[in-house]
């Protein structure tokens, strides 16, 4: 679950999830030529201009992995996109957005008196993910009895 609490000043610089998947390493392989991964965001709270909505760079998914610099404490600066082109994703509770790992996105701080919480999940094509995840049940079959 992703929390943007009231007036928390948390922002996420523009990035591509292909970076976080480990593009170019043994952790990730684009087996279908389109990123081999989709991210799904389900709104728990309404997403408004004031509470730090997700921002997307239109059509950026068509450019593949760009190797954007990433520092979670610093806005991303690159000549490969213009942050002024970003469009906010305004959502109602229960709305779902799905996007691929090459889509440039980020978010601004929550400046409102209301939270913006969202459930985030991702799905990989078989054979794309080579990373071992720690924790009980990670990558294991779980049987309910």
XYZ file of N, CA, C and O in Angstrom:
580
model
N 0.860 -1.172 0.000
C 0.000 0.000 0.000
C 0.899 1.226 0.000
O 1.902 1.277 0.710
N 0.553 2.184 -0.783
C 1.325 3.412 -0.942
C 0.570 4.536 -0.224
O -0.587 4.804 -0.535
N 1.212 5.165 0.750
C 0.572 6.203 1.551
C 1.107 7.579 1.194
O 2.319 7.787 1.172
N 0.220 8.501 0.928
C 0.534 9.933 0.835
C -0.346 10.577 1.905
O -1.521 10.858 1.677
N 0.219 10.760 3.088
C -0.565 11.282 4.200
C -0.650 12.798 4.123
O 0.093 13.442 3.386
N -1.570 13.373 4.888
C -1.812 14.805 4.803
C -0.558 15.624 5.112
O 0.130 15.366 6.081
N -0.271 16.530 4.220
C 0.849 17.464 4.339
C 2.169 16.774 4.693
O 2.982 17.306 5.434
N 2.413 15.586 4.117
C 3.600 14.812 4.483
C 4.861 15.186 3.696
O 5.935 14.706 4.006
N 4.739 16.008 2.681
C 5.861 16.488 1.878
C 6.577 15.386 1.093
O 7.656 15.608 0.551
N 5.998 14.194 1.015
C 6.600 13.099 0.260
C 6.293 13.282 -1.221
O 5.145 13.516 -1.601
N 7.336 13.207 -2.050
C 7.136 13.238 -3.493
C 7.959 12.107 -4.091
O 8.877 11.577 -3.459
N 7.599 11.721 -5.293
C 8.362 10.703 -6.018
C 8.813 11.328 -7.326
O 7.990 11.750 -8.128
N 10.124 11.415 -7.544
C 10.617 12.027 -8.774
C 10.199 11.199 -9.987
O 9.904 10.004 -9.872
N 10.178 11.835 -11.137
C 9.844 11.119 -12.364
C 10.826 9.972 -12.556
O 12.034 10.127 -12.333
N 10.288 8.837 -12.961
C 11.105 7.643 -13.154
C 10.362 6.653 -14.044
O 9.196 6.851 -14.374
N 11.051 5.602 -14.402
C 10.463 4.467 -15.102
C 10.604 3.258 -14.185
O 11.661 3.054 -13.574
N 9.562 2.445 -14.085
C 9.644 1.258 -13.237
C 10.644 0.243 -13.773
O 11.091 -0.635 -13.034
N 11.032 0.356 -15.039
C 12.060 -0.532 -15.582
C 13.354 -0.397 -14.779
O 14.093 -1.372 -14.611
N 13.621 0.786 -14.248
C 14.783 0.998 -13.382
C 14.669 0.134 -12.131
O 15.602 -0.553 -11.736
N 13.492 0.172 -11.487
C 13.270 -0.569 -10.244
C 13.196 -2.080 -10.471
O 13.478 -2.851 -9.564
N 12.794 -2.498 -11.639
C 12.759 -3.935 -11.965
C 14.164 -4.488 -12.147
O 14.379 -5.674 -12.055
N 15.128 -3.634 -12.453
C 16.506 -4.072 -12.657
C 16.860 -4.235 -14.117
O 17.665 -5.084 -14.488
N 16.264 -3.381 -14.961
C 16.554 -3.432 -16.392
C 18.067 -3.389 -16.626
O 18.774 -2.602 -16.018
N 18.547 -4.250 -17.503
C 19.972 -4.283 -17.828
C 20.818 -5.091 -16.862
O 22.035 -5.103 -16.967
N 20.168 -5.748 -15.911
C 20.883 -6.598 -14.958
C 20.342 -8.023 -15.097
O 19.419 -8.270 -15.856
N 20.874 -8.926 -14.343
C 20.365 -10.296 -14.329
C 19.031 -10.429 -13.634
O 18.412 -11.489 -13.655
N 18.551 -9.322 -13.035
C 17.276 -9.368 -12.320
C 16.075 -9.250 -13.242
O 14.962 -9.559 -12.843
N 16.279 -8.754 -14.457
C 15.131 -8.484 -15.316
C 15.461 -8.711 -16.778
O 16.540 -8.349 -17.235
N 14.502 -9.263 -17.515
C 14.643 -9.426 -18.959
C 13.322 -9.052 -19.616
O 12.260 -9.489 -19.158
N 13.377 -8.227 -20.624
C 12.174 -7.853 -21.374
C 11.907 -8.960 -22.392
O 12.368 -8.909 -23.519
N 11.155 -9.963 -21.973
C 10.948 -11.154 -22.802
C 9.897 -10.967 -23.892
O 9.837 -11.769 -24.819
N 9.067 -9.928 -23.790
C 8.047 -9.714 -24.828
C 8.272 -8.448 -25.653
O 7.465 -8.111 -26.507
N 9.363 -7.720 -25.386
C 9.678 -6.521 -26.153
C 8.830 -5.306 -25.815
O 8.956 -4.261 -26.447
N 7.992 -5.421 -24.793
C 7.143 -4.296 -24.377
C 7.286 -3.998 -22.888
O 6.431 -3.359 -22.303
N 8.342 -4.497 -22.297
C 8.571 -4.257 -20.882
C 8.322 -5.461 -20.008
O 8.821 -5.545 -18.896
N 7.482 -6.389 -20.459
C 7.225 -7.657 -19.763
C 6.696 -7.479 -18.350
O 6.879 -8.345 -17.490
N 6.078 -6.340 -18.091
C 5.599 -6.044 -16.743
C 4.509 -4.977 -16.822
O 4.589 -4.066 -17.657
N 3.508 -5.098 -15.977
C 2.533 -4.024 -15.821
C 2.372 -3.721 -14.335
O 2.444 -4.610 -13.492
N 2.205 -2.465 -14.052
C 1.959 -1.968 -12.707
C 0.483 -1.624 -12.629
O -0.070 -1.022 -13.559
N -0.156 -1.994 -11.531
C -1.576 -1.703 -11.353
C -1.740 -0.906 -10.055
O -1.261 -1.327 -9.004
N -2.390 0.246 -10.165
C -2.630 1.114 -9.016
C -4.140 1.202 -8.812
O -4.872 1.577 -9.734
N -4.602 0.849 -7.611
C -6.019 0.944 -7.262
C -6.169 2.026 -6.197
O -5.531 1.950 -5.139
N -6.996 3.025 -6.468
C -7.200 4.130 -5.531
C -8.012 3.664 -4.325
O -9.063 3.052 -4.483
N -7.507 3.962 -3.146
C -8.261 3.752 -1.909
C -8.993 5.038 -1.569
O -10.152 5.031 -1.189
N -8.296 6.168 -1.722
C -8.875 7.498 -1.505
C -8.961 8.217 -2.842
O -8.272 7.855 -3.802
N -9.744 9.258 -2.885
C -9.795 10.088 -4.087
C -8.427 10.724 -4.316
O -7.760 11.167 -3.382
N -8.015 10.770 -5.557
C -6.765 11.409 -5.954
C -7.125 12.744 -6.592
O -7.834 12.781 -7.601
N -6.649 13.833 -5.994
C -6.987 15.179 -6.463
C -5.711 15.951 -6.789
O -4.599 15.499 -6.465
N -5.848 17.103 -7.378
C -4.677 17.934 -7.677
C -3.941 18.354 -6.405
O -2.739 18.587 -6.431
N -4.651 18.427 -5.288
C -4.061 18.903 -4.042
C -3.335 17.819 -3.239
O -2.480 18.126 -2.427
N -3.708 16.540 -3.429
C -3.136 15.522 -2.539
C -2.061 14.656 -3.195
O -1.851 13.511 -2.820
N -1.339 15.212 -4.127
C -0.176 14.530 -4.692
C -0.498 13.396 -5.636
O -0.006 12.288 -5.460
N -1.298 13.655 -6.684
C -1.667 12.568 -7.594
C -0.467 12.063 -8.391
O 0.553 12.746 -8.501
N -0.609 10.874 -8.948
C 0.379 10.390 -9.905
C 0.377 11.308 -11.111
O -0.682 11.790 -11.532
N 1.547 11.558 -11.657
C 1.710 12.373 -12.852
C 2.354 11.499 -13.926
O 3.320 10.790 -13.643
N 1.819 11.553 -15.135
C 2.331 10.733 -16.228
C 2.775 11.597 -17.394
O 2.124 12.588 -17.722
N 3.876 11.206 -18.028
C 4.334 11.847 -19.257
C 3.672 11.091 -20.412
O 3.951 9.905 -20.607
N 2.759 11.752 -21.148
C 2.037 11.070 -22.226
C 2.965 10.431 -23.255
O 3.991 11.004 -23.632
N 2.594 9.248 -23.680
C 3.269 8.477 -24.735
C 4.708 8.095 -24.408
O 5.419 7.577 -25.259
N 5.146 8.312 -23.179
C 6.523 7.959 -22.816
C 6.756 6.455 -22.844
O 7.893 6.013 -22.983
N 5.689 5.679 -22.759
C 5.832 4.224 -22.783
C 6.403 3.722 -24.106
O 6.953 2.624 -24.177
N 6.319 4.529 -25.145
C 6.779 4.120 -26.479
C 8.278 4.278 -26.682
O 8.814 3.867 -27.703
N 8.969 4.871 -25.701
C 10.387 5.182 -25.864
C 11.328 4.139 -25.271
O 12.541 4.313 -25.322
N 10.792 3.073 -24.680
C 11.639 2.049 -24.081
C 12.337 2.550 -22.829
O 12.034 3.620 -22.295
N 13.284 1.766 -22.366
C 14.043 2.121 -21.166
C 15.016 3.245 -21.510
O 15.827 3.121 -22.419
N 14.927 4.344 -20.777
C 15.727 5.529 -21.079
C 16.932 5.709 -20.152
O 17.733 6.611 -20.361
N 17.037 4.881 -19.127
C 18.165 5.021 -18.195
C 18.158 6.352 -17.473
O 19.209 6.950 -17.265
N 16.976 6.821 -17.084
C 16.863 8.107 -16.391
C 17.612 8.063 -15.067
O 17.605 7.043 -14.375
N 18.235 9.170 -14.684
C 18.858 9.211 -13.361
C 17.765 9.131 -12.301
O 16.649 9.624 -12.518
N 18.058 8.491 -11.187
C 17.033 8.381 -10.142
C 17.649 8.591 -8.772
O 18.618 7.926 -8.399
N 17.090 9.542 -8.050
C 17.420 9.776 -6.653
C 16.106 10.149 -6.002
O 15.479 11.146 -6.373
N 15.674 9.351 -5.042
C 14.332 9.571 -4.497
C 14.178 10.893 -3.755
O 13.071 11.303 -3.444
N 15.267 11.595 -3.509
C 15.192 12.880 -2.812
C 15.362 14.083 -3.728
O 15.341 15.209 -3.257
N 15.556 13.843 -5.026
C 15.860 14.919 -5.962
C 14.987 14.800 -7.200
O 14.872 13.710 -7.763
N 14.373 15.888 -7.653
C 13.607 15.822 -8.907
C 14.502 15.358 -10.069
O 15.679 15.701 -10.130
N 13.933 14.549 -10.952
C 14.674 14.020 -12.092
C 14.852 15.097 -13.151
O 13.888 15.743 -13.555
N 16.075 15.285 -13.592
C 16.381 16.228 -14.666
C 16.955 15.423 -15.825
O 17.921 14.688 -15.663
N 16.329 15.544 -16.988
C 16.780 14.805 -18.165
C 16.299 15.527 -19.411
O 15.229 16.134 -19.408
N 17.082 15.439 -20.474
C 16.657 16.018 -21.746
C 15.766 15.043 -22.521
O 15.355 15.329 -23.632
N 15.423 13.904 -21.920
C 14.618 12.885 -22.591
C 13.116 13.063 -22.392
O 12.320 12.346 -22.987
N 12.706 14.006 -21.537
C 11.293 14.327 -21.353
C 11.175 15.710 -20.731
O 12.137 16.230 -20.168
N 9.979 16.286 -20.842
C 9.719 17.600 -20.277
C 8.700 17.451 -19.150
O 7.547 17.093 -19.407
N 9.071 17.702 -17.892
C 8.134 17.575 -16.781
C 6.866 18.420 -16.955
O 5.811 18.068 -16.432
N 6.957 19.502 -17.716
C 5.778 20.356 -17.945
C 4.708 19.639 -18.760
O 3.553 20.063 -18.776
N 5.070 18.547 -19.437
C 4.103 17.765 -20.219
C 3.274 16.815 -19.367
O 2.327 16.198 -19.857
N 3.625 16.672 -18.092
C 2.967 15.692 -17.228
C 1.484 15.986 -17.042
O 1.076 17.137 -16.906
N 0.706 14.910 -17.029
C -0.736 14.985 -16.780
C -1.057 14.261 -15.479
O -0.553 13.154 -15.235
N -1.912 14.860 -14.618
C -2.272 14.206 -13.357
C -3.294 13.094 -13.598
O -4.164 13.198 -14.466
N -3.172 12.037 -12.811
C -4.143 10.954 -12.836
C -5.084 11.169 -11.660
O -4.719 10.909 -10.511
N -6.276 11.688 -11.941
C -7.267 11.949 -10.909
C -8.181 10.726 -10.826
O -8.764 10.316 -11.831
N -8.272 10.149 -9.635
C -8.986 8.891 -9.467
C -9.991 8.981 -8.331
O -9.793 9.721 -7.371
N -11.037 8.191 -8.446
C -12.014 8.000 -7.368
C -11.676 6.677 -6.682
O -11.062 5.794 -7.282
N -12.089 6.496 -5.422
C -11.834 5.223 -4.755
C -12.349 4.053 -5.601
O -13.463 4.089 -6.115
N -11.503 3.057 -5.781
C -11.851 1.888 -6.584
C -11.396 1.972 -8.024
O -11.340 0.956 -8.717
N -11.051 3.171 -8.511
C -10.522 3.301 -9.875
C -9.179 2.584 -9.959
O -8.412 2.546 -8.995
N -8.907 2.040 -11.145
C -7.668 1.302 -11.373
C -6.944 1.886 -12.581
O -7.564 2.178 -13.599
N -5.639 2.040 -12.454
C -4.792 2.464 -13.572
C -3.742 1.374 -13.788
O -3.198 0.825 -12.830
N -3.497 1.056 -15.051
C -2.508 0.036 -15.403
C -1.531 0.667 -16.396
O -1.955 1.306 -17.358
N -0.234 0.490 -16.152
C 0.766 1.052 -17.055
C 2.016 0.184 -17.041
O 2.255 -0.584 -16.113
N 2.795 0.308 -18.084
C 3.989 -0.508 -18.251
C 5.218 0.118 -17.640
O 5.212 1.274 -17.194
N 6.329 -0.614 -17.634
C 7.536 -0.178 -16.942
C 8.302 0.939 -17.631
O 9.204 1.520 -17.035
N 7.955 1.262 -18.869
C 8.649 2.333 -19.581
C 7.927 3.674 -19.444
O 8.440 4.707 -19.882
N 6.744 3.684 -18.855
C 5.971 4.910 -18.674
C 6.649 5.794 -17.628
O 6.861 5.368 -16.488
N 6.973 7.026 -18.000
C 7.577 7.968 -17.054
C 6.468 8.537 -16.175
O 5.464 9.044 -16.667
N 6.664 8.418 -14.863
C 5.671 8.900 -13.911
C 6.350 9.312 -12.608
O 7.501 8.980 -12.361
N 5.618 10.039 -11.799
C 6.079 10.494 -10.498
C 4.897 11.091 -9.771
O 3.752 10.947 -10.200
N 5.143 11.797 -8.678
C 4.062 12.483 -7.963
C 4.634 13.627 -7.140
O 5.817 13.638 -6.795
N 3.777 14.570 -6.838
C 4.145 15.725 -6.034
C 3.692 15.501 -4.588
O 2.949 14.560 -4.314
N 4.117 16.348 -3.651
C 3.696 16.179 -2.251
C 2.192 16.353 -2.070
O 1.528 17.031 -2.849
N 1.690 15.744 -1.021
C 0.297 15.917 -0.628
C 0.206 17.204 0.183
O 0.695 17.283 1.302
N -0.415 18.221 -0.394
C -0.568 19.512 0.286
C -1.960 19.696 0.867
O -2.331 20.802 1.229
N -2.720 18.624 0.961
C -4.104 18.714 1.429
C -4.232 18.201 2.860
O -3.260 17.750 3.473
N -5.452 18.259 3.349
C -5.766 17.728 4.674
C -6.382 16.333 4.579
O -6.995 15.865 5.528
N -6.232 15.681 3.419
C -6.783 14.341 3.215
C -5.688 13.425 2.672
O -4.833 13.860 1.906
N -5.720 12.146 3.055
C -4.704 11.229 2.539
C -4.975 10.854 1.084
O -6.086 11.014 0.578
N -3.921 10.373 0.424
C -4.078 9.729 -0.882
C -3.375 8.384 -0.768
O -2.167 8.280 -0.858
N -4.173 7.365 -0.513
C -3.635 6.023 -0.378
C -4.019 5.209 -1.607
O -5.083 5.416 -2.188
N -3.137 4.297 -1.975
C -3.392 3.450 -3.140
C -2.763 2.082 -2.912
O -1.723 1.962 -2.259
N -3.406 1.065 -3.452
C -2.863 -0.287 -3.449
C -2.114 -0.467 -4.760
O -2.650 -0.178 -5.827
N -0.875 -0.928 -4.686
C -0.049 -1.101 -5.882
C 0.355 -2.564 -6.006
O 0.792 -3.180 -5.027
N 0.198 -3.092 -7.197
C 0.604 -4.460 -7.476
C 1.175 -4.514 -8.880
O 0.829 -3.695 -9.724
N 2.032 -5.460 -9.135
C 2.609 -5.601 -10.465
C 2.566 -7.037 -10.926
O 2.508 -7.964 -10.117
N 2.585 -7.202 -12.239
C 2.522 -8.530 -12.836
C 3.592 -8.638 -13.909
O 3.703 -7.775 -14.774
N 4.371 -9.711 -13.845
C 5.462 -9.934 -14.793
C 5.133 -11.093 -15.721
O 4.480 -12.054 -15.327
N 5.614 -10.979 -16.954
C 5.530 -12.104 -17.893
C 6.400 -13.237 -17.365
O 7.456 -12.984 -16.779
N 5.985 -14.483 -17.589
C 6.834 -15.606 -17.182
C 8.224 -15.492 -17.812
O 8.358 -15.198 -18.994
N 9.238 -15.667 -16.979
C 10.617 -15.605 -17.445
C 11.259 -14.241 -17.380
O 12.465 -14.119 -17.595
N 10.489 -13.204 -17.060
C 11.044 -11.850 -17.025
C 11.793 -11.555 -15.730
O 12.820 -10.901 -15.737
N 11.279 -12.035 -14.610
C 11.827 -11.695 -13.305
C 12.843 -12.730 -12.852
O 12.521 -13.899 -12.700
N 14.074 -12.274 -12.624
C 15.120 -13.159 -12.135
C 15.545 -12.836 -10.728
O 16.525 -13.373 -10.224
N 14.819 -11.951 -10.064
C 15.194 -11.496 -8.732
C 14.542 -12.368 -7.663
O 13.361 -12.687 -7.754
N 15.308 -12.759 -6.659
C 14.770 -13.484 -5.518
C 14.302 -12.467 -4.484
O 15.039 -11.541 -4.141
N 13.082 -12.617 -4.009
C 12.528 -11.703 -3.017
C 12.546 -12.360 -1.654
O 12.148 -13.507 -1.508
N 13.010 -11.641 -0.619
C 13.093 -12.223 0.719
C 11.721 -12.297 1.385
O 10.772 -11.660 0.952
N 11.648 -13.087 2.426
C 10.433 -13.138 3.225
C 9.710 -14.463 3.114
O 9.869 -15.203 2.148
N 8.925 -14.745 4.119
C 8.131 -15.963 4.129
C 7.129 -15.945 2.994
O 6.403 -14.967 2.810
N 7.095 -17.011 2.239
C 6.132 -17.128 1.152
C 6.555 -16.460 -0.135
O 5.879 -16.582 -1.141
N 7.669 -15.731 -0.140
C 8.100 -15.029 -1.339
C 8.496 -16.038 -2.415
O 9.419 -16.816 -2.230
N 7.767 -16.049 -3.506
C 8.070 -16.942 -4.607
C 7.767 -18.400 -4.317
O 8.265 -19.292 -4.981
N 6.943 -18.639 -3.318
C 6.611 -20.004 -2.949
C 5.104 -20.234 -3.086
O 4.312 -19.325 -2.897
N 4.750 -21.462 -3.349
C 3.346 -21.843 -3.392
C 2.815 -21.844 -1.958
O 3.409 -22.443 -1.059
N 1.717 -21.166 -1.730
C 1.108 -21.116 -0.416
C -0.166 -21.944 -0.471
O -1.033 -21.723 -1.319
N -0.284 -22.895 0.420
C -1.477 -23.743 0.470
C -2.329 -23.322 1.658
O -1.850 -23.224 2.782
N -3.580 -23.072 1.381
C -4.517 -22.727 2.445
C -5.175 -24.012 2.920
O -5.644 -24.809 2.123
N -5.202 -24.216 4.220
C -5.810 -25.433 4.778
C -6.995 -25.093 5.646
O -7.191 -24.032 6.078
